[in-house]
């Protein structure tokens, strides 16, 4: 068990370091203009503290780096694949394990098998690439978050839950053959990194079974979800995160995972399932695009690092530090009156830009405006999750997203408490001059996943 001291320390020491990108305000102003106010286009060496995403940005452990050297690069049947397969089978209990180069490749392969025109995907909330891959097959992706999930000011334990009444309604109203699958995203990334309770998982499973519909997890942050269950759900405080994760997986028919999150690696993903027909079709598609099914677009060394990361992420010292250090950032922002999505999520704190910058209308992208102001102020990079990402253009009419958030995602094992204090101090300063922050206007955007490439100018 951990120390009883109040101070939460990083449960690791630093072996290898990388300098931060210090810049002047003028350099940042120029970088922003060059990037068309799209932070995805700002070169990383002009970023001081990079909170754009927790995806693929984690620091690997000495053991993972050792695994990189141990990697077996045989084309077929590499030893590293069997290590990878064994760890994932042990964790999930699923029979078929298929590596992919990242999460969206797993989505693309799976949805090509089960998606299609007029099929329906139901989720607590689809992640952006998950939605895009479902829609690319002609299917419809519907989000059914629990009531209250969009009430950002109100804190409760499991705001990532799925709305069971709506799920039941959709399952009743549609032919089971029409529902491609139900996907529980753990934790719920799009709505604040909020966890899904075991109770909700169990109930969703029951409804799916009753209606003959398949249930999968989008398991990118399964370990953070498991730890929240341990902390907040009755009956789980004495269980290990691994026992809880295993129970979660036991209620679904399979999962897809971006290993760039809770496997703490820089690249990778996988599909895991019990349905052997789907798995053999998945392997056929895999060979066309990803590679032979025992490496799936990855090197043997990547498989080793993922296998090791999946073990390390379930360590209680790590999860305790992880969840509490994200909460620490939330506490700091709250102290300076910054409205955040309550409570802080597992991997990120989300700022409610609609509320913070209430003088900027949704069509002027308050989330993106805040993210740009944050960068300009001190070189911190964050990600808009609002109308730039999810807004729609309906025959020339702008349809805003239901939320205007800025996500401060915390890379795993990368930044220390003093980095986070710096972020908090930046927001203290921004809060004082928030009325000077102006909105933005899109001058060019692609039809799919436009936030990655859109060009903007000050409105
Ligand atoms: C990151 C992520 C994905 C997509 O994974 P990539 O590895 O980025 O392709 C899918 N779902 C969720 C919930 C994610 O966070």
Coordinates of C-alpha atoms and ligand atoms in Angstrom, one line a residue:
X1 CA 0.0 0.0 0.0
X2 CA 1.0 3.6 -0.5
X3 CA 2.4 6.1 1.8
X4 CA -0.1 7.9 4.0
X5 CA 1.5 11.3 3.4
X6 CA -0.7 14.0 1.8
X7 CA 1.9 14.8 -0.8
X8 CA 1.5 12.6 -3.9
X9 CA 4.8 12.0 -5.5
X10 CA 5.6 10.8 -9.0
X11 CA 6.2 7.1 -8.5
X12 CA 9.2 7.1 -10.7
X13 CA 12.5 8.8 -11.1
X14 CA 13.8 10.4 -14.4
X15 CA 16.4 8.5 -16.4
X16 CA 16.4 10.3 -19.7
X17 CA 15.4 13.9 -20.3
X18 CA 14.4 16.1 -23.2
X19 CA 14.6 19.9 -23.2
X20 CA 11.4 22.0 -23.4
X21 CA 10.7 24.4 -26.2
X22 CA 11.1 27.9 -24.8
X23 CA 9.9 30.7 -27.1
X24 CA 9.2 34.4 -26.9
X25 CA 5.7 35.8 -27.2
X26 CA 6.7 37.2 -30.7
X27 CA 7.8 33.7 -31.8
X28 CA 4.6 32.2 -30.6
X29 CA 2.5 34.9 -32.3
X30 CA 4.3 34.1 -35.5
X31 CA 4.0 30.4 -35.1
X32 CA 0.2 30.8 -34.5
X33 CA -0.2 32.8 -37.7
X34 CA 1.8 30.3 -39.7
X35 CA -0.3 27.5 -38.3
X36 CA -3.6 29.2 -39.3
X37 CA -4.6 29.2 -35.6
X38 CA -4.7 25.4 -35.7
X39 CA -2.5 24.1 -33.0
X40 CA -2.1 20.7 -34.7
X41 CA 0.1 22.7 -37.2
X42 CA 2.4 24.3 -34.7
X43 CA 5.8 22.6 -34.6
X44 CA 6.3 20.7 -31.3
X45 CA 9.7 22.4 -30.7
X46 CA 7.8 25.7 -30.3
X47 CA 5.7 24.2 -27.5
X48 CA 6.7 24.5 -23.9
X49 CA 4.3 22.1 -22.2
X50 CA 2.3 19.9 -24.6
X51 CA -1.1 19.0 -23.4
X52 CA -2.6 18.5 -26.8
X53 CA -3.1 14.8 -26.2
X54 CA -2.2 11.9 -23.9
X55 CA -2.1 9.7 -27.0
X56 CA 1.3 8.2 -27.8
X57 CA 3.0 10.9 -25.7
X58 CA 3.7 8.8 -22.6
X59 CA 7.2 8.1 -21.3
X60 CA 8.1 4.4 -21.4
X61 CA 9.8 2.7 -18.5
X62 CA 13.2 1.1 -18.4
X63 CA 11.5 -2.3 -18.7
X64 CA 9.6 -1.2 -21.8
X65 CA 12.9 0.1 -23.4
X66 CA 14.4 -3.3 -22.5
X67 CA 11.5 -4.9 -24.3
X68 CA 12.3 -2.7 -27.3
X69 CA 15.7 -4.4 -27.5
X70 CA 14.2 -7.9 -26.9
X71 CA 11.7 -7.4 -29.7
X72 CA 11.6 -10.4 -32.2
X73 CA 11.3 -9.0 -35.7
X74 CA 10.5 -12.2 -37.4
X75 CA 7.9 -11.6 -40.1
X76 CA 5.5 -14.4 -38.9
X77 CA 5.0 -16.0 -35.5
X78 CA 7.4 -13.7 -33.7
X79 CA 8.1 -14.4 -30.0
X80 CA 7.0 -10.8 -29.3
X81 CA 3.6 -11.5 -30.7
X82 CA 3.0 -14.4 -28.3
X83 CA 4.1 -12.3 -25.4
X84 CA 1.7 -9.6 -26.5
X85 CA -1.1 -12.1 -27.1
X86 CA -0.6 -13.8 -23.7
X87 CA -0.8 -10.5 -21.7
X88 CA -4.0 -9.3 -23.5
X89 CA -5.7 -12.7 -23.2
X90 CA -4.9 -12.8 -19.5
X91 CA -6.3 -9.3 -19.1
X92 CA -9.4 -9.4 -21.3
X93 CA -10.2 -13.1 -21.4
X94 CA -10.9 -12.7 -25.2
X95 CA -9.8 -15.5 -27.5
X96 CA -8.7 -13.6 -30.6
X97 CA -6.0 -11.0 -30.4
X98 CA -5.2 -8.9 -33.5
X99 CA -2.5 -6.2 -33.3
X100 CA -3.1 -3.0 -35.3
X101 CA -0.9 0.1 -35.8
X102 CA -3.2 2.2 -33.7
X103 CA -6.8 2.4 -32.4
X104 CA -8.4 3.7 -35.6
X105 CA -7.0 0.9 -37.6
X106 CA -8.9 -1.5 -35.3
X107 CA -12.0 0.6 -35.8
X108 CA -11.7 0.6 -39.5
X109 CA -11.2 -3.2 -39.7
X110 CA -14.0 -4.1 -37.3
X111 CA -16.5 -1.6 -38.7
X112 CA -15.8 -2.8 -42.3
X113 CA -17.1 -6.2 -41.1
X114 CA -20.1 -5.1 -39.0
X115 CA -20.9 -1.6 -40.3
X116 CA -22.6 -0.6 -43.5
X117 CA -25.4 1.5 -44.9
X118 CA -28.2 2.1 -42.4
X119 CA -26.5 0.1 -39.6
X120 CA -26.6 1.8 -36.2
X121 CA -23.7 2.1 -33.6
X122 CA -24.8 3.1 -30.1
X123 CA -22.3 4.4 -27.6
X124 CA -22.0 6.4 -24.4
X125 CA -20.0 8.7 -26.7
X126 CA -18.1 7.8 -29.8
X127 CA -14.6 9.2 -30.0
X128 CA -14.1 11.3 -33.1
X129 CA -12.2 8.7 -35.2
X130 CA -14.7 6.0 -33.9
X131 CA -17.6 8.0 -35.2
X132 CA -15.8 8.9 -38.5
X133 CA -15.0 5.2 -39.1
X134 CA -18.5 4.1 -38.4
X135 CA -20.0 6.8 -40.6
X136 CA -17.5 6.0 -43.4
X137 CA -19.2 2.6 -43.8
X138 CA -22.5 4.4 -44.2
X139 CA -23.7 3.6 -40.7
X140 CA -25.1 6.0 -38.2
X141 CA -23.3 6.6 -34.9
X142 CA -25.5 7.7 -32.0
X143 CA -24.3 8.9 -28.6
X144 CA -26.4 8.1 -25.6
X145 CA -24.6 9.6 -22.6
X146 CA -26.2 9.4 -19.2
X147 CA -28.5 12.2 -18.1
X148 CA -26.4 14.9 -16.5
X149 CA -23.2 14.2 -18.5
X150 CA -23.5 17.5 -20.2
X151 CA -24.1 19.4 -17.0
X152 CA -20.5 20.3 -16.6
X153 CA -20.8 22.1 -13.3
X154 CA -22.3 19.3 -11.5
X155 CA -19.9 16.7 -10.1
X156 CA -20.9 13.1 -9.8
X157 CA -19.0 9.8 -9.7
X158 CA -19.8 8.1 -13.0
X159 CA -20.7 10.7 -15.6
X160 CA -19.3 8.4 -18.3
X161 CA -22.2 6.1 -18.0
X162 CA -24.6 5.2 -20.8
X163 CA -28.2 6.2 -20.7
X164 CA -29.9 2.9 -20.1
X165 CA -33.5 4.1 -20.8
X166 CA -32.5 5.4 -24.2
X167 CA -30.4 2.3 -24.9
X168 CA -33.4 0.2 -24.2
X169 CA -35.6 2.4 -26.4
X170 CA -33.2 2.1 -29.3
X171 CA -32.8 -1.6 -28.9
X172 CA -36.6 -2.1 -28.8
X173 CA -37.3 0.2 -31.8
X174 CA -34.7 -1.3 -34.1
X175 CA -34.3 -4.8 -35.5
X176 CA -31.3 -6.4 -33.7
X177 CA -29.8 -7.0 -37.2
X178 CA -29.7 -3.3 -37.7
X179 CA -27.7 -2.5 -34.6
X180 CA -24.1 -3.0 -35.6
X181 CA -23.0 -3.0 -32.0
X182 CA -23.0 -1.1 -28.7
X183 CA -19.6 0.5 -27.8
X184 CA -18.8 1.6 -24.3
X185 CA -16.0 4.1 -24.4
X186 CA -14.0 3.7 -21.1
X187 CA -13.3 6.3 -19.9
X188 CA -15.6 8.6 -21.9
X189 CA -13.1 10.8 -23.6
X190 CA -15.4 13.1 -25.6
X191 CA -17.4 14.1 -22.5
X192 CA -14.6 14.8 -20.0
X193 CA -12.7 11.6 -19.5
X194 CA -15.4 10.5 -17.1
X195 CA -15.6 6.8 -15.9
X196 CA -18.3 4.3 -16.6
X197 CA -19.4 2.4 -13.5
X198 CA -19.4 -1.4 -13.2
X199 CA -23.1 -1.2 -12.5
X200 CA -23.7 0.6 -15.8
X201 CA -21.5 -1.9 -17.7
X202 CA -23.4 -4.8 -16.2
X203 CA -26.8 -3.3 -17.1
X204 CA -25.7 -2.4 -20.7
X205 CA -24.5 -6.0 -20.9
X206 CA -27.9 -7.3 -19.8
X207 CA -29.8 -5.2 -22.3
X208 CA -27.4 -6.3 -25.1
X209 CA -27.8 -9.9 -24.2
X210 CA -31.5 -9.7 -24.0
X211 CA -31.7 -8.1 -27.4
X212 CA -29.0 -10.2 -29.1
X213 CA -26.7 -7.2 -29.7
X214 CA -23.0 -7.3 -29.4
X215 CA -21.2 -5.2 -26.8
X216 CA -17.6 -4.0 -27.3
X217 CA -15.4 -1.7 -25.3
X218 CA -13.4 1.2 -26.8
X219 CA -10.8 0.4 -24.1
X220 CA -8.2 3.2 -24.6
X221 CA -8.3 4.1 -20.9
X222 CA -9.6 0.9 -19.3
X223 CA -7.1 1.1 -16.4
X224 CA -8.0 4.7 -15.4
X225 CA -11.7 3.6 -15.6
X226 CA -10.9 0.5 -13.4
X227 CA -9.2 2.7 -10.8
X228 CA -12.1 5.1 -10.6
X229 CA -14.4 2.1 -10.0
X230 CA -12.0 1.1 -7.1
X231 CA -12.1 4.6 -5.7
X232 CA -15.8 5.4 -6.1
X233 CA -18.0 2.4 -6.5
X234 CA -19.2 0.4 -3.6
X235 CA -17.8 -3.1 -3.3
X236 CA -14.6 -2.5 -5.2
X237 CA -12.2 -0.8 -2.7
X238 CA -10.5 -4.0 -1.8
X239 CA -10.1 -5.3 -5.3
X240 CA -6.9 -4.7 -7.4
X241 CA -7.2 -2.6 -10.6
X242 CA -6.4 -5.7 -12.5
X243 CA -9.3 -7.7 -10.9
X244 CA -11.6 -4.8 -11.7
X245 CA -10.4 -4.5 -15.3
X246 CA -10.9 -8.3 -15.8
X247 CA -14.4 -8.0 -14.5
X248 CA -15.1 -5.1 -16.9
X249 CA -13.9 -7.1 -19.9
X250 CA -15.9 -10.1 -18.8
X251 CA -19.2 -8.2 -19.6
X252 CA -18.3 -7.5 -23.3
X253 CA -17.8 -9.6 -26.4
X254 CA -14.6 -7.9 -27.3
X255 CA -12.7 -4.6 -27.4
X256 CA -10.7 -2.3 -29.5
X257 CA -7.9 -0.4 -28.0
X258 CA -5.6 2.5 -28.8
X259 CA -2.4 1.3 -27.0
X260 CA -1.2 4.9 -27.2
X261 CA -3.2 5.6 -24.1
X262 CA -3.3 3.1 -21.3
X263 CA -0.6 0.8 -22.7
X264 CA 1.8 3.8 -22.3
X265 CA 3.5 3.3 -25.7
X266 CA 4.1 5.7 -28.6
X267 CA 2.3 3.6 -31.2
X268 CA 0.0 0.6 -31.3
X269 CA -3.4 -0.8 -30.8
X270 CA -5.4 -4.0 -31.1
X271 CA -8.7 -5.7 -31.6
X272 CA -9.7 -8.5 -29.2
X273 CA -12.8 -10.6 -29.4
X274 CA -14.4 -14.0 -29.0
X275 CA -16.2 -14.2 -32.4
X276 CA -13.8 -16.4 -34.5
X277 CA -15.7 -15.7 -37.7
X278 CA -15.3 -11.9 -37.3
X279 CA -11.7 -12.5 -36.3
X280 CA -10.8 -14.4 -39.4
X281 CA -12.4 -11.8 -41.6
X282 CA -10.6 -9.1 -39.6
X283 CA -7.3 -10.9 -40.3
X284 CA -8.0 -10.9 -44.0
X285 CA -8.6 -7.2 -44.0
X286 CA -5.6 -6.8 -41.8
X287 CA -3.3 -8.4 -44.3
X288 CA -4.5 -5.9 -47.0
X289 CA -3.7 -2.8 -45.0
X290 CA -1.9 -3.4 -41.8
X291 CA 0.3 -6.5 -42.3
X292 CA 0.5 -10.2 -41.3
X293 CA -1.8 -10.8 -38.3
X294 CA 1.1 -11.5 -35.9
X295 CA 2.5 -8.0 -36.3
X296 CA -0.4 -5.9 -37.7
X297 CA 1.4 -2.8 -38.7
X298 CA 3.8 -2.8 -35.7
X299 CA 7.3 -3.9 -35.2
X300 CA 8.0 -6.8 -32.8
X301 CA 9.6 -4.4 -30.4
X302 CA 6.3 -2.4 -30.3
X303 CA 4.4 -5.5 -29.3
X304 CA 6.9 -6.1 -26.4
X305 CA 6.5 -2.5 -25.2
X306 CA 2.7 -2.7 -25.3
X307 CA 2.7 -6.0 -23.4
X308 CA 4.8 -4.5 -20.6
X309 CA 2.8 -1.2 -20.6
X310 CA -0.4 -3.1 -20.1
X311 CA 1.1 -4.6 -16.9
X312 CA 2.6 -1.4 -15.6
X313 CA -0.5 0.7 -16.1
X314 CA -2.4 -1.5 -13.6
X315 CA 0.1 -0.8 -10.8
X316 CA -1.8 0.9 -8.0
X317 CA 1.0 3.4 -7.2
X318 CA 0.9 4.5 -10.8
X319 CA -2.9 4.8 -11.0
X320 CA -3.1 6.6 -7.6
X321 CA -0.5 9.2 -8.8
X322 CA -2.2 9.4 -12.2
X323 CA -5.7 10.1 -11.1
X324 CA -4.6 12.4 -8.2
X325 CA -2.2 14.4 -10.3
X326 CA -4.9 15.2 -12.8
X327 CA -7.2 16.1 -10.0
X328 CA -4.5 18.4 -8.7
X329 CA -4.6 20.4 -11.9
X330 CA -8.4 20.6 -11.6
X331 CA -8.1 22.0 -8.0
X332 CA -5.6 24.6 -9.2
X333 CA -7.8 25.8 -12.0
X334 CA -10.9 25.9 -9.8
X335 CA -9.0 28.1 -7.3
X336 CA -8.6 30.8 -10.0
X337 CA -12.2 30.6 -11.0
X338 CA -11.7 28.7 -14.2
X339 CA -14.9 26.7 -15.0
X340 CA -13.9 23.1 -15.6
X341 CA -15.9 20.0 -16.3
X342 CA -16.6 18.5 -12.9
X343 CA -15.1 16.3 -11.8
X344 CA -11.6 16.2 -13.5
X345 CA -11.3 13.1 -15.7
X346 CA -8.8 10.4 -15.6
X347 CA -6.4 11.7 -18.3
X348 CA -7.4 15.3 -18.6
X349 CA -9.0 18.4 -17.2
X350 CA -11.6 20.0 -19.5
X351 CA -12.2 23.7 -19.4
X352 CA -15.7 24.9 -20.2
X353 CA -14.8 27.6 -22.7
X354 CA -18.5 28.4 -23.4
X355 CA -18.7 29.6 -19.8
X356 CA -15.2 31.0 -19.4
X357 CA -15.4 33.0 -22.6
X358 CA -19.1 33.7 -22.6
X359 CA -18.5 36.8 -24.8
X360 CA -17.5 34.6 -27.7
X361 CA -20.4 32.9 -29.6
X362 CA -20.1 29.2 -30.6
X363 CA -19.7 30.1 -34.3
X364 CA -16.6 32.0 -33.3
X365 CA -15.1 28.9 -31.6
X366 CA -14.6 29.9 -28.0
X367 CA -12.7 26.6 -27.3
X368 CA -10.2 27.2 -30.1
X369 CA -9.9 30.8 -29.2
X370 CA -9.0 29.8 -25.6
X371 CA -6.5 27.1 -26.8
X372 CA -4.8 29.8 -29.0
X373 CA -4.7 32.3 -26.2
X374 CA -3.2 29.7 -23.9
X375 CA -0.5 29.0 -26.4
X376 CA 0.2 32.6 -27.0
X377 CA 0.4 33.3 -23.2
X378 CA 3.0 30.7 -22.4
X379 CA 3.5 28.1 -25.0
X380 CA 1.1 25.5 -23.5
X381 CA -0.7 23.5 -26.2
X382 CA -4.2 22.1 -25.6
X383 CA -6.9 20.7 -27.7
X384 CA -10.3 22.1 -28.6
X385 CA -13.3 19.7 -28.2
X386 CA -16.1 21.8 -29.4
X387 CA -17.6 23.2 -32.5
X388 CA -14.3 23.1 -34.5
X389 CA -14.2 19.3 -33.8
X390 CA -17.9 18.4 -33.8
X391 CA -19.7 21.4 -35.3
X392 CA -21.6 20.7 -38.5
X393 CA -22.3 22.6 -41.7
X394 CA -25.9 21.9 -42.7
X395 CA -26.4 23.3 -46.2
X396 CA -24.5 26.4 -45.2
X397 CA -26.0 26.7 -41.8
X398 CA -23.7 26.4 -38.8
X399 CA -24.7 23.8 -36.3
X400 CA -22.6 24.1 -33.1
X401 CA -21.4 21.2 -31.0
X402 CA -23.3 20.6 -27.7
X403 CA -20.2 21.7 -25.8
X404 CA -17.2 24.1 -26.2
X405 CA -14.4 22.5 -24.2
X406 CA -10.6 22.8 -24.1
X407 CA -8.9 19.6 -23.0
X408 CA -5.7 19.7 -21.1
X409 CA -4.6 16.1 -21.6
X410 CA -1.8 15.0 -19.4
X411 CA 0.8 12.7 -21.0
X412 CA 1.6 9.7 -18.9
X413 CA 4.7 9.9 -16.7
X414 CA 6.0 12.9 -18.6
X415 CA 5.5 16.1 -16.6
X416 CA 6.1 16.8 -12.9
X417 CA 4.1 18.8 -10.4
X418 CA 6.1 22.0 -11.2
X419 CA 5.1 21.8 -14.9
X420 CA 1.5 21.6 -13.7
X421 CA 2.0 24.5 -11.4
X422 CA 3.2 26.5 -14.4
X423 CA 0.0 25.6 -16.3
X424 CA -2.1 26.8 -13.3
X425 CA -0.2 30.1 -13.1
X426 CA -0.8 30.6 -16.8
X427 CA -4.5 30.3 -16.3
X428 CA -4.4 32.6 -13.3
X429 CA -3.0 35.3 -15.8
X430 CA -5.5 34.4 -18.5
X431 CA -8.4 34.7 -16.2
X432 CA -7.4 38.4 -15.6
X433 CA -7.5 39.3 -19.2
X434 CA -10.1 36.9 -20.6
X435 CA -12.2 39.7 -22.0
X436 CA -9.4 40.6 -24.4
X437 CA -9.5 37.1 -26.0
X438 CA -11.2 37.2 -29.4
X439 CA -13.1 34.6 -31.4
X440 CA -12.0 32.9 -34.7
X441 CA -13.4 32.3 -38.1
X442 CA -12.8 29.2 -40.3
X443 CA -11.5 30.0 -43.8
X444 CA -10.9 26.5 -45.0
X445 CA -12.0 23.0 -43.7
X446 CA -12.1 19.5 -45.0
X447 CA -15.4 17.5 -44.7
X448 CA -14.0 14.7 -42.5
X449 CA -12.2 15.2 -39.1
X450 CA -11.7 18.8 -40.2
X451 CA -10.2 20.0 -36.9
X452 CA -6.8 18.4 -37.8
X453 CA -6.4 20.6 -40.9
X454 CA -8.8 23.5 -40.7
X455 CA -7.4 27.1 -41.3
X456 CA -8.7 29.9 -39.1
X457 CA -8.2 33.6 -38.7
X458 CA -9.1 36.0 -35.9
X459 CA -12.8 37.0 -36.3
Ligands
LIG1 C1 -7.4 7.7 -29.2 C2 -8.6 7.1 -29.2 C3 -9.1 6.3 -30.3 C4 -8.3 6.2 -31.6 O1 -7.0 5.7 -31.4 P1 -5.8 6.1 -32.2 O2 -4.7 5.3 -31.6 O3 -5.6 7.6 -32.0 O4 -6.0 5.8 -33.7 C5 -10.3 5.7 -30.2 N1 -11.1 5.8 -29.1 C6 -10.7 6.5 -28.0 C7 -11.6 6.6 -26.9 C8 -9.5 7.2 -28.0 O5 -9.1 7.9 -27.0

